[in-house]
PDB file of C-alpha atoms in Angstrom:
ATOM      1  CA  UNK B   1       6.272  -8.448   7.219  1.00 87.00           C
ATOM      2  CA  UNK B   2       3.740  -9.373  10.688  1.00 94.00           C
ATOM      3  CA  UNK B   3       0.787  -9.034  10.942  1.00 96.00           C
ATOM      4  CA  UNK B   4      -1.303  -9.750  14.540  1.00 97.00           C
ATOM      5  CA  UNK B   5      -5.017 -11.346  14.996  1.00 97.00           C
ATOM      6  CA  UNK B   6      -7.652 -11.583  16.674  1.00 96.00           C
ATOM      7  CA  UNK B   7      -6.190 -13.657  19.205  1.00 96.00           C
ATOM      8  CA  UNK B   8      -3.136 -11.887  19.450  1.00 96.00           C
ATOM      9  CA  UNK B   9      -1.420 -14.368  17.815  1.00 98.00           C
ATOM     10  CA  UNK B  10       1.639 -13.366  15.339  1.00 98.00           C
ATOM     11  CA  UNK B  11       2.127 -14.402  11.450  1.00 98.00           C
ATOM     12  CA  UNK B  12       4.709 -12.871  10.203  1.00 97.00           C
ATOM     13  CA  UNK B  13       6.621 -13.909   6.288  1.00 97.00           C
ATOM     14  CA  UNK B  14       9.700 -13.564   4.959  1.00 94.00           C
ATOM     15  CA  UNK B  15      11.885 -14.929   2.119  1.00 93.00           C
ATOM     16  CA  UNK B  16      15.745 -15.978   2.179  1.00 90.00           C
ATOM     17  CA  UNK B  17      18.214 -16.103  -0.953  1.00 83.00           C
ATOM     18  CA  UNK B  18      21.407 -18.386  -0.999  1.00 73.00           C
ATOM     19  CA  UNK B  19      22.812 -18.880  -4.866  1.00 64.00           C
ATOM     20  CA  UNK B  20      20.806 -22.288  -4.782  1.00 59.00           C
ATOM     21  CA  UNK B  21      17.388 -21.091  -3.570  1.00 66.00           C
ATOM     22  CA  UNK B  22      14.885 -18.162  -2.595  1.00 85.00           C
ATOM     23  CA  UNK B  23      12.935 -19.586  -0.388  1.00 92.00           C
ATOM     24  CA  UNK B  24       9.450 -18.015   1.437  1.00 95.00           C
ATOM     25  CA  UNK B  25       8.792 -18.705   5.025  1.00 96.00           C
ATOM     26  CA  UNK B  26       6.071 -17.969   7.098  1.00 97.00           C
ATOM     27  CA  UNK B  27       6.494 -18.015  11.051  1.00 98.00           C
ATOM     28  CA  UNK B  28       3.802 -18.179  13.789  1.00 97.00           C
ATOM     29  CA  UNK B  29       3.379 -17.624  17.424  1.00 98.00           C
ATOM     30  CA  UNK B  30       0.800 -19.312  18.896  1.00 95.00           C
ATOM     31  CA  UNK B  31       1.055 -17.188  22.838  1.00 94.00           C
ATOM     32  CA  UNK B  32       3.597 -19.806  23.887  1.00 97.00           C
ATOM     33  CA  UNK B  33       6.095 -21.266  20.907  1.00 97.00           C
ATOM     34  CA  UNK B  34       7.074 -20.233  17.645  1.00 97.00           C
ATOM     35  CA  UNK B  35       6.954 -22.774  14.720  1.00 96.00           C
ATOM     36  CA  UNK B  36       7.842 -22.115  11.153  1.00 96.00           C
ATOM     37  CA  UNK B  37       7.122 -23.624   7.704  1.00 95.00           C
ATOM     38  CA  UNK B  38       8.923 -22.786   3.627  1.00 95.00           C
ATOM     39  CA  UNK B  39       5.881 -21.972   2.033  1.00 96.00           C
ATOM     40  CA  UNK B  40       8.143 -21.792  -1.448  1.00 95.00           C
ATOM     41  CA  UNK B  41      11.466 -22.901  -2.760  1.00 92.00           C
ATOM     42  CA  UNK B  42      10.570 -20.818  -5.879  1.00 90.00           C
ATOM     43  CA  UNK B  43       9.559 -17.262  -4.590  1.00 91.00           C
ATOM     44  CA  UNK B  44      11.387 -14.066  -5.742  1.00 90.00           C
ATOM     45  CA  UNK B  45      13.999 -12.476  -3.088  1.00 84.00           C
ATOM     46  CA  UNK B  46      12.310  -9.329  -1.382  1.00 84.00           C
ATOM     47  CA  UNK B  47       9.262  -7.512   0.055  1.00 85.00           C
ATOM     48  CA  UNK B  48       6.110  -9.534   0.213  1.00 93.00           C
ATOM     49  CA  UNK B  49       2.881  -8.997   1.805  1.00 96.00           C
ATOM     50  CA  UNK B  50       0.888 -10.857   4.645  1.00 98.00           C
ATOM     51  CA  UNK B  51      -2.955 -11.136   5.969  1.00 98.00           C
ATOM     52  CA  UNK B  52      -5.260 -12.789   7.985  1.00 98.00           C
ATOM     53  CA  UNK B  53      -9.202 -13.676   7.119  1.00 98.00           C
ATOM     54  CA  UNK B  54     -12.103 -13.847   9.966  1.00 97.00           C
ATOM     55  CA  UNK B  55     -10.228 -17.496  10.824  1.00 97.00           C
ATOM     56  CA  UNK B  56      -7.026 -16.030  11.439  1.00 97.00           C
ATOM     57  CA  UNK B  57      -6.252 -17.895   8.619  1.00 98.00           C
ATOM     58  CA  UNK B  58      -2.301 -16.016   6.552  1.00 98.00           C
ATOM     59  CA  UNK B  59      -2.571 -15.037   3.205  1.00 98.00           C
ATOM     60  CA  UNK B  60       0.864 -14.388   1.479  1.00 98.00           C
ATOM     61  CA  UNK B  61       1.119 -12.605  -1.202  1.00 97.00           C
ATOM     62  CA  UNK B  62       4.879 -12.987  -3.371  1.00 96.00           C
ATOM     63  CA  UNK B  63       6.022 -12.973  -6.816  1.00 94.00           C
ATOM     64  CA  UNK B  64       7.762 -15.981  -8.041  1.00 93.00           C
ATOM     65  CA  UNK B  65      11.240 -16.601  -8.747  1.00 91.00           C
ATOM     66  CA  UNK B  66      12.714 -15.578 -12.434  1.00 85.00           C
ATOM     67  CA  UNK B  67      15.458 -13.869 -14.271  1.00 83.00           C
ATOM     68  CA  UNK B  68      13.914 -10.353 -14.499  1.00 85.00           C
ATOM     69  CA  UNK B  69      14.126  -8.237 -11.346  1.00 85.00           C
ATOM     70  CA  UNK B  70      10.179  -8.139 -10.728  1.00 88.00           C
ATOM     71  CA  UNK B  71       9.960 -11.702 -11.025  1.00 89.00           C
ATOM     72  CA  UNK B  72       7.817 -13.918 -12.445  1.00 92.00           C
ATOM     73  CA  UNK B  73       4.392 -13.542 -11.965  1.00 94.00           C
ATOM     74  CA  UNK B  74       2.336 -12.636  -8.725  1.00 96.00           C
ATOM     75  CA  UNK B  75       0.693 -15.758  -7.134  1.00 97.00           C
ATOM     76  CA  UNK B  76      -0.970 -15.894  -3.499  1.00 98.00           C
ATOM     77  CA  UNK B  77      -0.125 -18.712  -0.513  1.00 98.00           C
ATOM     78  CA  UNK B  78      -3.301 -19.557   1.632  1.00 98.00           C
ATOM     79  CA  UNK B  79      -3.698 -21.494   4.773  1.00 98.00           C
ATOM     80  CA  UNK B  80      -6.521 -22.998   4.905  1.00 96.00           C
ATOM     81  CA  UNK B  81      -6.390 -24.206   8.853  1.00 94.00           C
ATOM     82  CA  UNK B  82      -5.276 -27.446   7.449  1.00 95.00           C
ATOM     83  CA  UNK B  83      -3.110 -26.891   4.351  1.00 96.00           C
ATOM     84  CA  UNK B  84      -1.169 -24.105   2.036  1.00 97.00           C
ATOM     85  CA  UNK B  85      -3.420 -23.505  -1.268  1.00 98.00           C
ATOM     86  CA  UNK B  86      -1.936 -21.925  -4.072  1.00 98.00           C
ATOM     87  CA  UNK B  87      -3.133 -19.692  -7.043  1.00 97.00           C
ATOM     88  CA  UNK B  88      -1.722 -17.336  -9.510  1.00 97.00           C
ATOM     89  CA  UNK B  89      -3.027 -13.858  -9.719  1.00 98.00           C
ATOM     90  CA  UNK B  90      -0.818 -12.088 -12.539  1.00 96.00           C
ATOM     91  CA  UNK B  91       0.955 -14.343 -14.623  1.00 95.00           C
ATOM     92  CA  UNK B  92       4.149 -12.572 -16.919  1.00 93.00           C
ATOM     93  CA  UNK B  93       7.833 -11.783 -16.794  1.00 93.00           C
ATOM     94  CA  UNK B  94       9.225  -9.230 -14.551  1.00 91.00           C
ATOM     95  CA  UNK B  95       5.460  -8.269 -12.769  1.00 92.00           C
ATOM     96  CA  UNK B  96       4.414  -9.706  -9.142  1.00 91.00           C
ATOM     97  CA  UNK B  97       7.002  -8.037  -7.211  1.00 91.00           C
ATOM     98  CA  UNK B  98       7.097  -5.497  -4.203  1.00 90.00           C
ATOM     99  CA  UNK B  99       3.432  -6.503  -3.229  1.00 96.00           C
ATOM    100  CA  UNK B 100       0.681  -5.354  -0.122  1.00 97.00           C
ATOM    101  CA  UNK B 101      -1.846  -7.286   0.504  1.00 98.00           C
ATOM    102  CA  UNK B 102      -5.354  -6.400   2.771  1.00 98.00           C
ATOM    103  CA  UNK B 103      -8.254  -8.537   3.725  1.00 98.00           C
ATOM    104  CA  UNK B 104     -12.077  -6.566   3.730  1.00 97.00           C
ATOM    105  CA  UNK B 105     -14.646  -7.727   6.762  1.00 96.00           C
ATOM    106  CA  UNK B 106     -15.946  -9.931   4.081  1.00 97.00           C
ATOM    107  CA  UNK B 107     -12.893 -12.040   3.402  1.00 98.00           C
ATOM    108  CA  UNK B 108     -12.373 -10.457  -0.288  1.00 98.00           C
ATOM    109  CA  UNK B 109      -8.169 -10.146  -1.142  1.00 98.00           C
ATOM    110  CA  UNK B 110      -6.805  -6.779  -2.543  1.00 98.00           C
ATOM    111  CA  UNK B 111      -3.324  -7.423  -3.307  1.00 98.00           C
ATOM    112  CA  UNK B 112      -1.255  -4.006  -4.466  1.00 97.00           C
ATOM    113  CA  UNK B 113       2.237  -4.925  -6.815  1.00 96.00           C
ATOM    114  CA  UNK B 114       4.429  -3.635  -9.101  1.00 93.00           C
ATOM    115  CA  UNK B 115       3.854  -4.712 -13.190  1.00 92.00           C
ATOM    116  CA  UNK B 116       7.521  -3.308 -13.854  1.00 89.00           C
ATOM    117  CA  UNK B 117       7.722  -5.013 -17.463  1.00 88.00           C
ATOM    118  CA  UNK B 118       4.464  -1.943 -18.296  1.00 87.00           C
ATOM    119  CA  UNK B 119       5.855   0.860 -15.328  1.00 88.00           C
ATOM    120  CA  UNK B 120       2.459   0.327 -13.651  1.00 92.00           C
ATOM    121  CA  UNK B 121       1.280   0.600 -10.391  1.00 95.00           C
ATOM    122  CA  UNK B 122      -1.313  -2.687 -10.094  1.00 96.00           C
ATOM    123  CA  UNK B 123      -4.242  -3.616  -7.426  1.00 97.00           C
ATOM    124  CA  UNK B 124      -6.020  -7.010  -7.798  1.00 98.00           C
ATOM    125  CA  UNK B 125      -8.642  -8.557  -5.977  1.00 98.00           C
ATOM    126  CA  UNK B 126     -10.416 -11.707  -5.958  1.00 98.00           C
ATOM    127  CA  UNK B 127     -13.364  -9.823  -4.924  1.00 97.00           C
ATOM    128  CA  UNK B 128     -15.529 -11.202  -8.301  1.00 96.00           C
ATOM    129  CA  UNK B 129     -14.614 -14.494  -7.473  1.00 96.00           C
ATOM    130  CA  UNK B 130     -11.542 -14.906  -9.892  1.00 97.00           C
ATOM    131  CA  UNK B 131      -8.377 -12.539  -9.595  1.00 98.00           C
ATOM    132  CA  UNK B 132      -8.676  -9.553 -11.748  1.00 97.00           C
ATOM    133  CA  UNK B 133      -6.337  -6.714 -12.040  1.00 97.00           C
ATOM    134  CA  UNK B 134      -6.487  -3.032 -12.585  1.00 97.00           C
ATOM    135  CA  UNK B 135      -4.615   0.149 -13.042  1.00 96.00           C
ATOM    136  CA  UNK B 136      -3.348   2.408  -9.977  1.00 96.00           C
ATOM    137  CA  UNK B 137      -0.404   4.203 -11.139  1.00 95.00           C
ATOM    138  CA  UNK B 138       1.350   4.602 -14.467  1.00 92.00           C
ATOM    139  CA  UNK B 139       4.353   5.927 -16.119  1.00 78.00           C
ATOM    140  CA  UNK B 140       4.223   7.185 -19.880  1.00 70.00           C
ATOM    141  CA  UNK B 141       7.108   4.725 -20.427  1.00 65.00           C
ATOM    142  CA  UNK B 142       8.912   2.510 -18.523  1.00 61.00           C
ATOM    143  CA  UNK B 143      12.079   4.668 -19.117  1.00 64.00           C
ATOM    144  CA  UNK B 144      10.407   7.330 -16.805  1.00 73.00           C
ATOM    145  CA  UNK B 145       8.681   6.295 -14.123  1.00 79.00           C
ATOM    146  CA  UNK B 146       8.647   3.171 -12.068  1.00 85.00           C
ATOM    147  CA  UNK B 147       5.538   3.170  -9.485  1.00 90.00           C
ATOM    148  CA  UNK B 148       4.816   0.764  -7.352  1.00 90.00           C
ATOM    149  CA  UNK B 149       8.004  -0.327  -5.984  1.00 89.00           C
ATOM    150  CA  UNK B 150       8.049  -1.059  -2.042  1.00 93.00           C
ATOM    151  CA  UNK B 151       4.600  -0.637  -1.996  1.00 96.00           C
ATOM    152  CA  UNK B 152       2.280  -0.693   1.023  1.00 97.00           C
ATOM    153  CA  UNK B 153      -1.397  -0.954   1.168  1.00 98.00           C
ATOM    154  CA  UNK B 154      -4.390   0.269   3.779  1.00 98.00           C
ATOM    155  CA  UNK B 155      -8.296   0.179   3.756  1.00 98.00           C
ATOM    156  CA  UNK B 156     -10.236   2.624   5.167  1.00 98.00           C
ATOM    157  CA  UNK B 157     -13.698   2.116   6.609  1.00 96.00           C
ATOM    158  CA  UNK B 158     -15.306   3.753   3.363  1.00 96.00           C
ATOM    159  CA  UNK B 159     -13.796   0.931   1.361  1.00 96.00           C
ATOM    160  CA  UNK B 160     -11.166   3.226   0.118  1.00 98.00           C
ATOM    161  CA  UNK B 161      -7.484   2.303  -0.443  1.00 98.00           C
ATOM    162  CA  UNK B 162      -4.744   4.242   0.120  1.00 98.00           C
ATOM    163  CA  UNK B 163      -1.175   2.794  -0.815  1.00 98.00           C
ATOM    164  CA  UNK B 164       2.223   4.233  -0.352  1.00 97.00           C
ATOM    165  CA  UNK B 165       4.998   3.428  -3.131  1.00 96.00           C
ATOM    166  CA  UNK B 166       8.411   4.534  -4.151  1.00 93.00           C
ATOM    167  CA  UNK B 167       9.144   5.536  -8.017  1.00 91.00           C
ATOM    168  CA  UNK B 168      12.302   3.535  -8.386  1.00 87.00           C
ATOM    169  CA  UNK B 169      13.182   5.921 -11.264  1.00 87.00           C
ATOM    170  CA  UNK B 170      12.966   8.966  -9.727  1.00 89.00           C
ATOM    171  CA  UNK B 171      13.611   8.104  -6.077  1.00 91.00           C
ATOM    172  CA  UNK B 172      10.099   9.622  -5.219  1.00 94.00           C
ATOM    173  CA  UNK B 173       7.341   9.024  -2.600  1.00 96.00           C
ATOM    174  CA  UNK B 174       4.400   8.549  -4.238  1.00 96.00           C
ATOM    175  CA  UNK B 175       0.460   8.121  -2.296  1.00 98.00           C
ATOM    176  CA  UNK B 176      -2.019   7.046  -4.684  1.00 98.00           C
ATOM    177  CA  UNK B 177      -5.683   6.893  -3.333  1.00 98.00           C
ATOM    178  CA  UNK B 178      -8.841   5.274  -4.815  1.00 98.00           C
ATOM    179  CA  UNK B 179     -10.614   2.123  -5.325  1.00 97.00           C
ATOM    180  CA  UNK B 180     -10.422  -0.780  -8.061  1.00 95.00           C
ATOM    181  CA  UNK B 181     -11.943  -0.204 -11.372  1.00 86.00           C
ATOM    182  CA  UNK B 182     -12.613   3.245 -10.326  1.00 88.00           C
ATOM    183  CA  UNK B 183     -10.762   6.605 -10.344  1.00 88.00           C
ATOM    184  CA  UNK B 184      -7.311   6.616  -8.355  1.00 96.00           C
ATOM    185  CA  UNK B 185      -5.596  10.219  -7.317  1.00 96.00           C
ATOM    186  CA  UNK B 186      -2.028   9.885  -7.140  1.00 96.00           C
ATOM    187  CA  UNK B 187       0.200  12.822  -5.654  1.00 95.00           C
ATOM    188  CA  UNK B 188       4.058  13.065  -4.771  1.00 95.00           C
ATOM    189  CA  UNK B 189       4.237  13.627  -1.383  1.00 96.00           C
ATOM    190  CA  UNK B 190       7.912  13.685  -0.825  1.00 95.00           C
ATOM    191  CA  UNK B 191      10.818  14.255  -3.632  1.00 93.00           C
ATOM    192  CA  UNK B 192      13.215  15.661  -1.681  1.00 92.00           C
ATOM    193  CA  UNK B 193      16.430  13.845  -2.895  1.00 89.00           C
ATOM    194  CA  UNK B 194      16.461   9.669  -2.971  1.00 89.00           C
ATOM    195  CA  UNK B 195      13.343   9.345  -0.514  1.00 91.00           C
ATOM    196  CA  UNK B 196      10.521   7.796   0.186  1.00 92.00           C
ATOM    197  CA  UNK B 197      11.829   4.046   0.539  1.00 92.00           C
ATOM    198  CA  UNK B 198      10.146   1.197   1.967  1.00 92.00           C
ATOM    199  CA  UNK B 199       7.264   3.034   3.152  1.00 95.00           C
ATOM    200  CA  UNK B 200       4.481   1.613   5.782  1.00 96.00           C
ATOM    201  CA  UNK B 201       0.690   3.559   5.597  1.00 97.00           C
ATOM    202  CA  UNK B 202      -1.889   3.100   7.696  1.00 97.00           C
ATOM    203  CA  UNK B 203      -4.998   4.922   8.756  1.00 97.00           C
ATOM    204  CA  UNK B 204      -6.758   6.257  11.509  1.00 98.00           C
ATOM    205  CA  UNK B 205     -10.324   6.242  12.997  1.00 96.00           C
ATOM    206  CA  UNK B 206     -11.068   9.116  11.062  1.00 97.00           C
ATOM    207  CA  UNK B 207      -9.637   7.410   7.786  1.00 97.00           C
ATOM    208  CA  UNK B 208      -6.678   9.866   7.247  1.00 97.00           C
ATOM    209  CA  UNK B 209      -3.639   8.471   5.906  1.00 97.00           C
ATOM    210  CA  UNK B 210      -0.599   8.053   8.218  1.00 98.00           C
ATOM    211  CA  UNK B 211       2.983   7.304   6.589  1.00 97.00           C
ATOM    212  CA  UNK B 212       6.346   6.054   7.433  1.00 97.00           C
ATOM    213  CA  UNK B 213       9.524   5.999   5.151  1.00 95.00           C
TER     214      UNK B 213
END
């Protein structure tokens, strides 16, 4: 995932697996040279999400490294301009996975993920001034729907969020719509066959939803 900033410099993050390690790595370019830096020997092989603050500061958002295939718990990498921070935002086995994440005008974190251990659909935000978590998308049981997998997250200019995300159960694109603690419309927009797969939203001047899969 890359993301560019105000400067037009790049940040982009990625994570590797060999059978000894999964390993997160953010890489930057600067205008001239590219440097690079493991961010986590513990992080969970697959998508993760990247932002920058007013500073141009990253913000990584991954799930970390465990036996169930969602991971271990969602937790959040933060440069500081001098140093990588750390915090935990969902703690809990097999949650944290397939994660967005966008940063408002005001610097306040909205981090979209999968809770696959509940079949949930999950946006948290730090917004309060502690992480806090609430419910986007939700299957009856977790034998029937899985939202939130591959997801991908946009802000509009209303302070609206619109995230794409693929029902890993039945190979669905799904667009849910809304804001935290408040009402969220979700819709299947394509179920045409196994579709809808790592999709990418974003949105226009006119805050209408554009999406890729």
């Amino acid at each position: 995932h890359m993301v560019i900033d105000a400067n037009d410099h790049i940040h982009l993050a990625y994570t590797t697996y060999t059978s000894w390690d999964e390993t997160l790595v953010y890489m930057n370019y600067d205008g001239s040279i590219w440097t690079d830096y493991t961010v986590s020997n513990s992080a969970h092989f697959g998508p993760i999400g990247i932002a920058v603050d007013s500073n141009n500061n990253p913000h990584i958002s991954y799930a970390v490294d465990g036996a169930d295939q969602c991971g271990n718990g969602l937790r959040i990498a933060s440069y500081t301009g001098t140093t990588w921070t750390y915090d935990t935002v969902a703690s809990g086995s097999n949650r944290g996975c397939e994660s967005s994440i966008v940063i408002d005008e005001s610097d306040n974190i909205y981090i979209a993920y999968q809770d696959r251990s509940s079949s949930k659909l999950m946006i948290a935000t730090d917004k309060s001034g502690s992480w806090d978590s609430y419910l986007v998308d939700t299957g009856t049981s977790p034998s029937n729907l899985y939202p939130g997998y591959m997801t991908s997250i946009a802000l509009d200019d209303s302070g609206v969020f619109h995230i794409a995300h693929f029902d890993d159960k039945n190979d669905d694109l799904r667009y849910s719509v809304g804001t935290p603690n408040s009402g969220w419309n979700t819709e299947i927009l394509d179920s045409s066959g196994t579709t809808g797969r790592d999709p990418s939203i974003a949105v226009d001047a006119a805050n209408q939803p554009h999406i890729v899969f």
